[in-house]
Short mmCIF file of C-alpha atoms and ligand atoms in Angstrom, two decimals:
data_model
loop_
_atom_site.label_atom_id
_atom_site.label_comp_id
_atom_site.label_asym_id
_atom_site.label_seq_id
_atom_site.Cartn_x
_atom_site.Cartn_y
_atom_site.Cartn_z
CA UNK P 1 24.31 -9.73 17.06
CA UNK P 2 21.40 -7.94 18.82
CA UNK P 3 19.38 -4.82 17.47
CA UNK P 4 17.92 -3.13 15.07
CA UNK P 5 19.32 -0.88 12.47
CA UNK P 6 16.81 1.34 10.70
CA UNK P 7 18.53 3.05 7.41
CA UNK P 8 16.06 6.04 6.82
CA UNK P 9 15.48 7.38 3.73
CA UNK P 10 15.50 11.64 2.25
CA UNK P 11 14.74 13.43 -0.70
CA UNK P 12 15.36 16.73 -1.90
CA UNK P 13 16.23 17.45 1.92
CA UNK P 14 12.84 15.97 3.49
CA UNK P 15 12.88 12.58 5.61
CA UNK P 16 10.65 10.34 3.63
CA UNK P 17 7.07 9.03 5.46
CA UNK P 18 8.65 5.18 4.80
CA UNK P 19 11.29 6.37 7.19
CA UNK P 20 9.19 6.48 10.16
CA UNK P 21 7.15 3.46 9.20
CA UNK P 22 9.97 1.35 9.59
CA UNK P 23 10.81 3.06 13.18
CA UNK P 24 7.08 1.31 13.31
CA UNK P 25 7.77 -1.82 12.16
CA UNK P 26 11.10 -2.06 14.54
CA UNK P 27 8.63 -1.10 17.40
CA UNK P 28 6.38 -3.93 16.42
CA UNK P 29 9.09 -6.81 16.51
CA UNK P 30 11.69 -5.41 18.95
CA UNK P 31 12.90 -7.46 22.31
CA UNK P 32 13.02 -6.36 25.45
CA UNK P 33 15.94 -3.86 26.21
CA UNK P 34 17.30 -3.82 22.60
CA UNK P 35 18.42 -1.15 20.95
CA UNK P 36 16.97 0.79 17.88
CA UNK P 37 19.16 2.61 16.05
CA UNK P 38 18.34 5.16 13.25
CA UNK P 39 21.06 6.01 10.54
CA UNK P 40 20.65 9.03 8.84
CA UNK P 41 23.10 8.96 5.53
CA UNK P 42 23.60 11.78 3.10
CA UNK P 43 25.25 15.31 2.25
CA UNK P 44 23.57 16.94 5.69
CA UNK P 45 21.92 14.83 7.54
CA UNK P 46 22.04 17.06 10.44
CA UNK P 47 19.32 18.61 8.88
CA UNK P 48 16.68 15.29 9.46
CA UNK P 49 17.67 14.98 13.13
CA UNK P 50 14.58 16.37 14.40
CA UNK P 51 12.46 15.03 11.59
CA UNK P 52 13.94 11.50 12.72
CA UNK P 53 13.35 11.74 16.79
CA UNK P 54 10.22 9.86 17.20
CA UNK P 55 9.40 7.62 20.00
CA UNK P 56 10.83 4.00 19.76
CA UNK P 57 13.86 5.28 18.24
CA UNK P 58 17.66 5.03 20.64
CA UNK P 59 20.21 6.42 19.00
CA UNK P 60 20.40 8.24 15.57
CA UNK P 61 23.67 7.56 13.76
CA UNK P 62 24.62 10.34 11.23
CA UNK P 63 27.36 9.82 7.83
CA UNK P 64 27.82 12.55 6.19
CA UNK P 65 28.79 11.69 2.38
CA UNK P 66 31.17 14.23 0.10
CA UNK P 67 28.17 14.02 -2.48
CA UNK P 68 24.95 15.91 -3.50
CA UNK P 69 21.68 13.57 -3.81
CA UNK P 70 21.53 9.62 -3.79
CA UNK P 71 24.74 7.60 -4.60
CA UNK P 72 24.22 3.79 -4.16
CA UNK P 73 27.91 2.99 -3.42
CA UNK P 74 28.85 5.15 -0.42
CA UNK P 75 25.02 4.27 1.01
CA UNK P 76 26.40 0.70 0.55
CA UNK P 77 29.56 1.37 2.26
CA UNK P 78 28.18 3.42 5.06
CA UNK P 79 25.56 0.68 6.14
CA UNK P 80 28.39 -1.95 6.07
CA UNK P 81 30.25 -0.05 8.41
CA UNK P 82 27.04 0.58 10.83
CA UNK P 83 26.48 -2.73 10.60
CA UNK P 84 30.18 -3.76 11.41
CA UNK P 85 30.35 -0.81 14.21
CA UNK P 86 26.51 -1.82 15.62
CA UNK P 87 26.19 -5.33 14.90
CA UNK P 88 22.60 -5.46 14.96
CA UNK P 89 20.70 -8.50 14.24
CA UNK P 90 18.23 -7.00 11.98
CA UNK P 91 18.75 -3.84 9.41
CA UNK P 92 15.12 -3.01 7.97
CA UNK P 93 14.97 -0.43 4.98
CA UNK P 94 12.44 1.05 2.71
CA UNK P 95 11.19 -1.35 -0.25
CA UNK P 96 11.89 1.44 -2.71
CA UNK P 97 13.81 2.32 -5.85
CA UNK P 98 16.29 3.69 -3.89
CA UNK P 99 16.80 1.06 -1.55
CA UNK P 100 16.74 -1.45 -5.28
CA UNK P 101 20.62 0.12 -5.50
CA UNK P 102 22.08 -1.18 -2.77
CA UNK P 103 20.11 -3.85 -0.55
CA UNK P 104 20.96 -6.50 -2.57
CA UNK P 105 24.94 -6.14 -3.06
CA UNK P 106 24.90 -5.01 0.40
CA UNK P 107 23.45 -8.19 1.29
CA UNK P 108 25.82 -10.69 -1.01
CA UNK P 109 28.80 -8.57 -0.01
CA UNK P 110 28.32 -9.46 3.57
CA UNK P 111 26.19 -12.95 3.14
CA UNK P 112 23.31 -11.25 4.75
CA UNK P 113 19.98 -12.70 5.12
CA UNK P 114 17.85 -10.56 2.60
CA UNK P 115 14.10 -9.85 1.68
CA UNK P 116 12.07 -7.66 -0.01
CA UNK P 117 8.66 -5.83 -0.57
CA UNK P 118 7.88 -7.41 3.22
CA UNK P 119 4.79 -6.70 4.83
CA UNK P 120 4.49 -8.78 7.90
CA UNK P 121 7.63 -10.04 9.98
CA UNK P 122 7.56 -12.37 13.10
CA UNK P 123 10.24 -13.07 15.30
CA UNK P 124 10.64 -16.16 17.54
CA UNK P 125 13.03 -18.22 19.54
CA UNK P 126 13.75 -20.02 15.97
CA UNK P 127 14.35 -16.46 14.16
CA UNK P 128 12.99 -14.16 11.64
CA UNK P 129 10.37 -15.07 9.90
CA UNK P 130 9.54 -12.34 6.78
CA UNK P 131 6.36 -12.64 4.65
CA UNK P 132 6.27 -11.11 1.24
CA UNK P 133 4.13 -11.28 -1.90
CA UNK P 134 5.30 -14.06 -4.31
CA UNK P 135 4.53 -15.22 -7.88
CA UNK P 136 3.06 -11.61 -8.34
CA UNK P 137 1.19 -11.65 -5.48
CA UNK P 138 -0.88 -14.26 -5.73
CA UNK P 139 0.85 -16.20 -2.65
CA UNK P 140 2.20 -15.14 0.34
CA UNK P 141 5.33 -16.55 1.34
CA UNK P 142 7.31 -16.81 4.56
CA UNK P 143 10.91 -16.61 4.19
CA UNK P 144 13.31 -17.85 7.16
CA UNK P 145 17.44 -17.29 7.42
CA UNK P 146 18.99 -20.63 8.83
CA UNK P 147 22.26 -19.49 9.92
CA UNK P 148 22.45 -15.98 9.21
CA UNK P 149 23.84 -13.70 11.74
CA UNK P 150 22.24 -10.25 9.87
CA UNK P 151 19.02 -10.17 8.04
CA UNK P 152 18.43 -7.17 5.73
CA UNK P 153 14.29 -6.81 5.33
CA UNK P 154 13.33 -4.58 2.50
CA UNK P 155 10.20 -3.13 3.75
CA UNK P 156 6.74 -2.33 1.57
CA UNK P 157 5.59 1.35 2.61
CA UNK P 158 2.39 2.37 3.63
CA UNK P 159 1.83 -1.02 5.45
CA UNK P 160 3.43 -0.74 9.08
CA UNK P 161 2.24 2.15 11.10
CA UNK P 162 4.96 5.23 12.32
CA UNK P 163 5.04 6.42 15.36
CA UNK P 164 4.20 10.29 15.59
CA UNK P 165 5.03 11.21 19.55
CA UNK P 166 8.77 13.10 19.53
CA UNK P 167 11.49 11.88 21.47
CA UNK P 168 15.33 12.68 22.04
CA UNK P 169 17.38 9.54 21.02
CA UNK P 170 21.15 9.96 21.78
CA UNK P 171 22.91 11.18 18.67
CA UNK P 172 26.26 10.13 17.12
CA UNK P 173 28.20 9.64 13.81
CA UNK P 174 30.33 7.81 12.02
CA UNK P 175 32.82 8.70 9.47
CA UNK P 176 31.99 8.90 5.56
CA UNK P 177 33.11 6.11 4.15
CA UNK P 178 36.65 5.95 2.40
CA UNK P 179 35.72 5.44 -1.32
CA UNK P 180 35.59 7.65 -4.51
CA UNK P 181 31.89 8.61 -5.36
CA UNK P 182 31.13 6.62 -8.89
CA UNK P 183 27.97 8.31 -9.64
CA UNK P 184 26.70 12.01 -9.85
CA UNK P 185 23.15 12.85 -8.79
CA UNK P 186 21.64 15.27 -11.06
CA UNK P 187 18.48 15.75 -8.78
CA UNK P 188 15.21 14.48 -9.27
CA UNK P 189 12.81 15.16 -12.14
CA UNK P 190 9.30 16.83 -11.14
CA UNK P 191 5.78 14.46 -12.08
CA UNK P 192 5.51 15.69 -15.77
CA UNK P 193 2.03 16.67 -15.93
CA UNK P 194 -0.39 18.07 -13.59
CA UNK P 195 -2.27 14.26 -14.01
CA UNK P 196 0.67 12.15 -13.24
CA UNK P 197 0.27 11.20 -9.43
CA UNK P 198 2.43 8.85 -7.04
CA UNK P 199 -0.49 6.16 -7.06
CA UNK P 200 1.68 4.25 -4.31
CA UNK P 201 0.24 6.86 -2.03
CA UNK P 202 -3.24 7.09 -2.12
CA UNK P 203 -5.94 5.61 0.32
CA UNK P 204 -8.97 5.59 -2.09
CA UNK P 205 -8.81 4.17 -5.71
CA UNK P 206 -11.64 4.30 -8.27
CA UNK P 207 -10.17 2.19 -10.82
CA UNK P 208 -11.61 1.93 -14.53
CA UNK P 209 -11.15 -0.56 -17.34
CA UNK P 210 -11.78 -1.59 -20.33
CA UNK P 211 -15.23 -1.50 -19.37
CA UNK P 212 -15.51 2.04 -19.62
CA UNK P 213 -15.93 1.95 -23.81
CA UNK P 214 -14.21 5.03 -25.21
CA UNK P 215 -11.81 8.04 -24.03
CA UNK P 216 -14.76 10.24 -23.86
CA UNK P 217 -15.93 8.53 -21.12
CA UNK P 218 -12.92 8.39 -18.79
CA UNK P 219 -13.63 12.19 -18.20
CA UNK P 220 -16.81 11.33 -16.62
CA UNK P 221 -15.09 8.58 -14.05
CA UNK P 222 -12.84 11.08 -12.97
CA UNK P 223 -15.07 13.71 -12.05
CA UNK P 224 -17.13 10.96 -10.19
CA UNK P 225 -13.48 9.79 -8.08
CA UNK P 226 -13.41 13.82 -7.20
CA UNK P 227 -16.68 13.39 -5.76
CA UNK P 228 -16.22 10.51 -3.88
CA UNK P 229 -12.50 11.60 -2.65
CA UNK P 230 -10.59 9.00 -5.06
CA UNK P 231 -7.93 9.36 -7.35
CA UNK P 232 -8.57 7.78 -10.32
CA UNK P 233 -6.40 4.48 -11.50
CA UNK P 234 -6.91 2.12 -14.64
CA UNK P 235 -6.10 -0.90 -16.14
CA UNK P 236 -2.99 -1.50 -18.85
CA UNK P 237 -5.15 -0.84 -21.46
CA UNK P 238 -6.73 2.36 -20.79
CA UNK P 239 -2.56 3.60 -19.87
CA UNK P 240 -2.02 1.57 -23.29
CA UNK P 241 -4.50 3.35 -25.54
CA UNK P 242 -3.39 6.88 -23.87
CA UNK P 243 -6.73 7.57 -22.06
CA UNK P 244 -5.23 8.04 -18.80
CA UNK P 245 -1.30 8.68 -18.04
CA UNK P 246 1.05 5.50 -17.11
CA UNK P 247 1.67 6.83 -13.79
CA UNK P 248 -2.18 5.98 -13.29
CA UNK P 249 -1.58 2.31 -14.09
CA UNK P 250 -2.29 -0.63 -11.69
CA UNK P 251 -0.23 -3.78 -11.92
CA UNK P 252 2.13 -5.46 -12.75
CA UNK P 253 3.73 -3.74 -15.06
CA UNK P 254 2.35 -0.36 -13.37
CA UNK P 255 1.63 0.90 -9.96
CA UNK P 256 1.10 -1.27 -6.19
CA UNK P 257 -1.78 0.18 -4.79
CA UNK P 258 0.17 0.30 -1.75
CA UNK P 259 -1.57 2.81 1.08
CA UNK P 260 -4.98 1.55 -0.73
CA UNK P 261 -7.35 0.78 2.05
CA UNK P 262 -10.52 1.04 -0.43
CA UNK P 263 -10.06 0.43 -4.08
CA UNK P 264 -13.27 0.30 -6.69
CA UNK P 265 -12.69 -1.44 -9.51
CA UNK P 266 -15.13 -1.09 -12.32
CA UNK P 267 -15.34 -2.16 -15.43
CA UNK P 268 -11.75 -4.36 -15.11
CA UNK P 269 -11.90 -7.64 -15.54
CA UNK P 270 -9.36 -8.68 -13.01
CA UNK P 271 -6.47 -10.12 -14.92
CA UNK P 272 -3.68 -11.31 -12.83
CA UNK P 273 -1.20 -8.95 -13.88
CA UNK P 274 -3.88 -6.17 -12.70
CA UNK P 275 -4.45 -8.02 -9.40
CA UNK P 276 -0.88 -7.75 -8.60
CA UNK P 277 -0.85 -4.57 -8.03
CA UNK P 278 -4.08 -4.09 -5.98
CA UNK P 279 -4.95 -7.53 -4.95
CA UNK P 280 -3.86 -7.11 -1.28
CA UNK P 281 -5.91 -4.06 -0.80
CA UNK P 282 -8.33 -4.92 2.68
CA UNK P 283 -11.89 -3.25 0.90
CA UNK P 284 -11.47 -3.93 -2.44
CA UNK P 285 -15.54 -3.20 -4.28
CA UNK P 286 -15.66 -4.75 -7.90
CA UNK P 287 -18.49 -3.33 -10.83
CA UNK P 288 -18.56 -5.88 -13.61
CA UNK P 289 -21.34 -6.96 -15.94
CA UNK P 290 -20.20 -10.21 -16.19
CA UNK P 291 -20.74 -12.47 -12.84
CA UNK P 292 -18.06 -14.43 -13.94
CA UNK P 293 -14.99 -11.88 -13.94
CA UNK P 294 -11.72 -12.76 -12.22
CA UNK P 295 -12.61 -9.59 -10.51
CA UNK P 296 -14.69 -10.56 -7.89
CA UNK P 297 -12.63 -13.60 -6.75
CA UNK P 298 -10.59 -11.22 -4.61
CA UNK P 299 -13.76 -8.02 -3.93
CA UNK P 300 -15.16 -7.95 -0.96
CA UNK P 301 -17.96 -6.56 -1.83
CA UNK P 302 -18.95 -7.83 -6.03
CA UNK P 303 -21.87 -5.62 -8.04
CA UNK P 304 -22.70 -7.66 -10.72
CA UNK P 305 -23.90 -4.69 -13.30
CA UNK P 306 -23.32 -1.65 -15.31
CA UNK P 307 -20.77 1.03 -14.57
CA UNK P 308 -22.39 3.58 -15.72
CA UNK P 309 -25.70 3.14 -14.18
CA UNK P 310 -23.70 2.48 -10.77
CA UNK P 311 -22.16 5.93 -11.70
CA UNK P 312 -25.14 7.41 -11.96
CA UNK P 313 -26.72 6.58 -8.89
CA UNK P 314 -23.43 7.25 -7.29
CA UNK P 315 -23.72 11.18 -8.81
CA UNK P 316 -27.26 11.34 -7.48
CA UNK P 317 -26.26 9.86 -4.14
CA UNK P 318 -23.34 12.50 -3.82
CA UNK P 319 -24.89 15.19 -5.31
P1 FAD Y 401 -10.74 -6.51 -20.00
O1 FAD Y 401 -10.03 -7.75 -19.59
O2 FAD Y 401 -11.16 -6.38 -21.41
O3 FAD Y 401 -12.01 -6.39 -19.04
C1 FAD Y 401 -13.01 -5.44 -19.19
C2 FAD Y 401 -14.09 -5.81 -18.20
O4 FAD Y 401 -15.09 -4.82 -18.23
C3 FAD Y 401 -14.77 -7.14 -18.53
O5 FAD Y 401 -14.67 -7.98 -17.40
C4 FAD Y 401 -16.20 -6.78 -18.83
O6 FAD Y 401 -17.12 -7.73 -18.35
C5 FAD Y 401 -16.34 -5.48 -18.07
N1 FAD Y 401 -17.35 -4.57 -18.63
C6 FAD Y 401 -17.54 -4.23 -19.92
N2 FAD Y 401 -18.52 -3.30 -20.01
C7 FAD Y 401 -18.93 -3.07 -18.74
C8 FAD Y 401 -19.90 -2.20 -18.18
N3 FAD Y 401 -20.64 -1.37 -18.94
N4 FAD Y 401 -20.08 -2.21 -16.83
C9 FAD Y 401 -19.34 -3.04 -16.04
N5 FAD Y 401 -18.39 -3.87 -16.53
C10 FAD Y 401 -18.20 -3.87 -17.85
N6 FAD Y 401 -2.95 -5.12 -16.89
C11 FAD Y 401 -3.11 -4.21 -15.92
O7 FAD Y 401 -4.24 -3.78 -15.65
N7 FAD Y 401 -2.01 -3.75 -15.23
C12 FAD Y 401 -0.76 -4.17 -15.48
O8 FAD Y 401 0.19 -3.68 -14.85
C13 FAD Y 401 -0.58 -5.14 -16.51
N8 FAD Y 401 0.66 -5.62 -16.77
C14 FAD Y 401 0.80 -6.59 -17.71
C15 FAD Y 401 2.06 -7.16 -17.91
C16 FAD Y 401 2.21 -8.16 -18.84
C17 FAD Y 401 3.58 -8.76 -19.04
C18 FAD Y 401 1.10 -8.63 -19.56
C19 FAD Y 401 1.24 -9.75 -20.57
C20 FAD Y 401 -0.15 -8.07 -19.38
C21 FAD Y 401 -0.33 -7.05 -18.45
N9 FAD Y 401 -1.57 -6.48 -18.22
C22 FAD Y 401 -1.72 -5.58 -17.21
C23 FAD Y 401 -2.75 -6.78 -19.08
C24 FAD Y 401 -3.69 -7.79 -18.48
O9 FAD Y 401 -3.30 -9.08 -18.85
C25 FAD Y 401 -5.14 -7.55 -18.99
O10 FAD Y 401 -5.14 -7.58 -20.39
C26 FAD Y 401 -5.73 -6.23 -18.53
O11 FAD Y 401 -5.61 -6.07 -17.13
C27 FAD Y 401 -7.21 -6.20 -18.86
O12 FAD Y 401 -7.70 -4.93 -18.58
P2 FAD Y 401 -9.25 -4.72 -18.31
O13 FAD Y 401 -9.68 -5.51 -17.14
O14 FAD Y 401 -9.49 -3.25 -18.27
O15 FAD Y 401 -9.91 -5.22 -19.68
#
């Protein structure tokens, strides 16, 4: 076993950002004359060729599938089959909802190594290392895979860098695979309001919690993350009470703050279930009026004070 199989990942016809990332991540932890190989699986994926031919990547495998959108089954089937007709060593794929339908059968079916939501991996004479958040992300554990010829690593987006220079990897395909398609895509639903956003996304959080009193107020924080270039995020209980949309959320039972490089937190206590989803964030700046808040275990930078005066000099300042 030797190489590395990248399964990209499309939506409504567009090659997702993760997809490249992971081309990244290959580049990052590939050895010397091994192969990277990009598989590009789906109803036309002719159509992401070009989108897909970026520096550091070999060869780009196409399967064509007899169905519209994302069925879990056939992408299950087709990797198996790349894997069987490649027989690379490691197969990295997006951390992502999609990915949640098939990485982990494909993995049992073929006694795979597996990991997920990975954000650092090392490889030495003794094998793969992966290191992923654990006990909601407030450790960091390495996982190894004694004795495992393949190791499928689930990877978190926004953390590995892509490569952006084109290239002109040799192209093949393989044939669909031979199975009856179990589920129908019906497409994919729009954001329902114009103030849901994909908080995954975003570089710059201003995040408000509890701390900010009443819904009246939350109007004023989100004028003041326009003028600083945030988007604004929240705690469960300002999602909870209705002041802000779920899709806003941060935690554990809401959004990872995943392409956060600067997240401002005020007026949030820092609960653990809030720092899993932002915790890992490399500037994280923390308003609280109470020195003791859980908050400012993981800031960077800690203002002991109130939000509101901190958002007024921060309207003067930016005025
Ligand atoms: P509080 O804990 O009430 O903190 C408010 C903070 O504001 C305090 O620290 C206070 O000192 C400060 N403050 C008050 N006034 C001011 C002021 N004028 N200026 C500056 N600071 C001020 N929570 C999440 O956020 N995300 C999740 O995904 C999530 N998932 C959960 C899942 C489960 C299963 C459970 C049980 C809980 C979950 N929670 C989640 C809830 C979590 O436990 C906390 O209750 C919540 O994070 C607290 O929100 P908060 O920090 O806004 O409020």
């Amino acid at each position: 076993m030797s190489g590395i199989l990248i399964v990209a990942e499309h939506r409504s016809g567009a090659l997702r950002p993760v997809s490249l990332e992971l081309v990244g991540a290959a580049q990052s932890v590939r050895r010397a004359g091994e192969r990277v190989i990009l598989a590009l699986i789906g109803e036309d994926p002719a159509a992401l060729v070009s989108a897909a031919s970026v520096a550091g990547v070999d060869e780009i495998v196409t399967v064509r599938l007899p169905v519209r959108g994302y069925e879990p089954e056939l992408i299950e089937a087709a990797v198996r089959s790349l894997i069987d007709a490649r027989q690379p060593e490691l197969v990295l794929l997006p951390h992502s909802v999609d990915a949640f339908g098939y990485a982990a059968a494909l993995a049992a079916q073929g006694e795979y190594g597996l990991a997920t939501d990975v954000f650092r991996i090392e490889r030495a004479d003794a094998g793969v290392v992966a290191t992923r958040g654990g006990y909601g992300q407030k450790v960091n554990v390495e996982v190894d895979f004694p004795g495992k010829q393949v190791i499928v690593l689930a990877l978190r987006a926004g953390v590995f860098k892509a490569p952006d220079a084109p290239a002109s990897p040799q192209l093949s395909e393989l044939p669909a695979p031979a199975r009856r398609p179990r589920v129908a895509s019906l497409g994919y639903l729009e954001v329902s309001s114009a103030d849901d956003v994909d908080m995954a996304g975003v570089p710059f959080i201003l995040s408000v919690g509890r701390g900010v009193g009443e819904a009246a107020n939350v109007e004023r924080f989100r004028k003041l993350a326009e003028k600083l270039g945030a988007t604004l995020g929240c705690s469960r209980p300002i999602a909870d009470a209705g002041w802000l949309p779920k899709s806003r959320q941060i935690g554990q039972s809401g959004k990872t703050a995943s392409a956060c490089k600067l997240y401002l937190a005020m007026g949030v206590s820092g609960a653990i279930q809030h720092l899993a989803g932002m915790k890992h964030v490399s500037t994280i700046v923390a308003v609280n009026s109470d020195a003791n808040a859980s908050i400012f275990s993981v800031a960077r930078y800690g203002i002991v004070g109130d939000m509101f005066e901190l958002a007024d000099a921060l309207e003067r300042h930016f005025s």
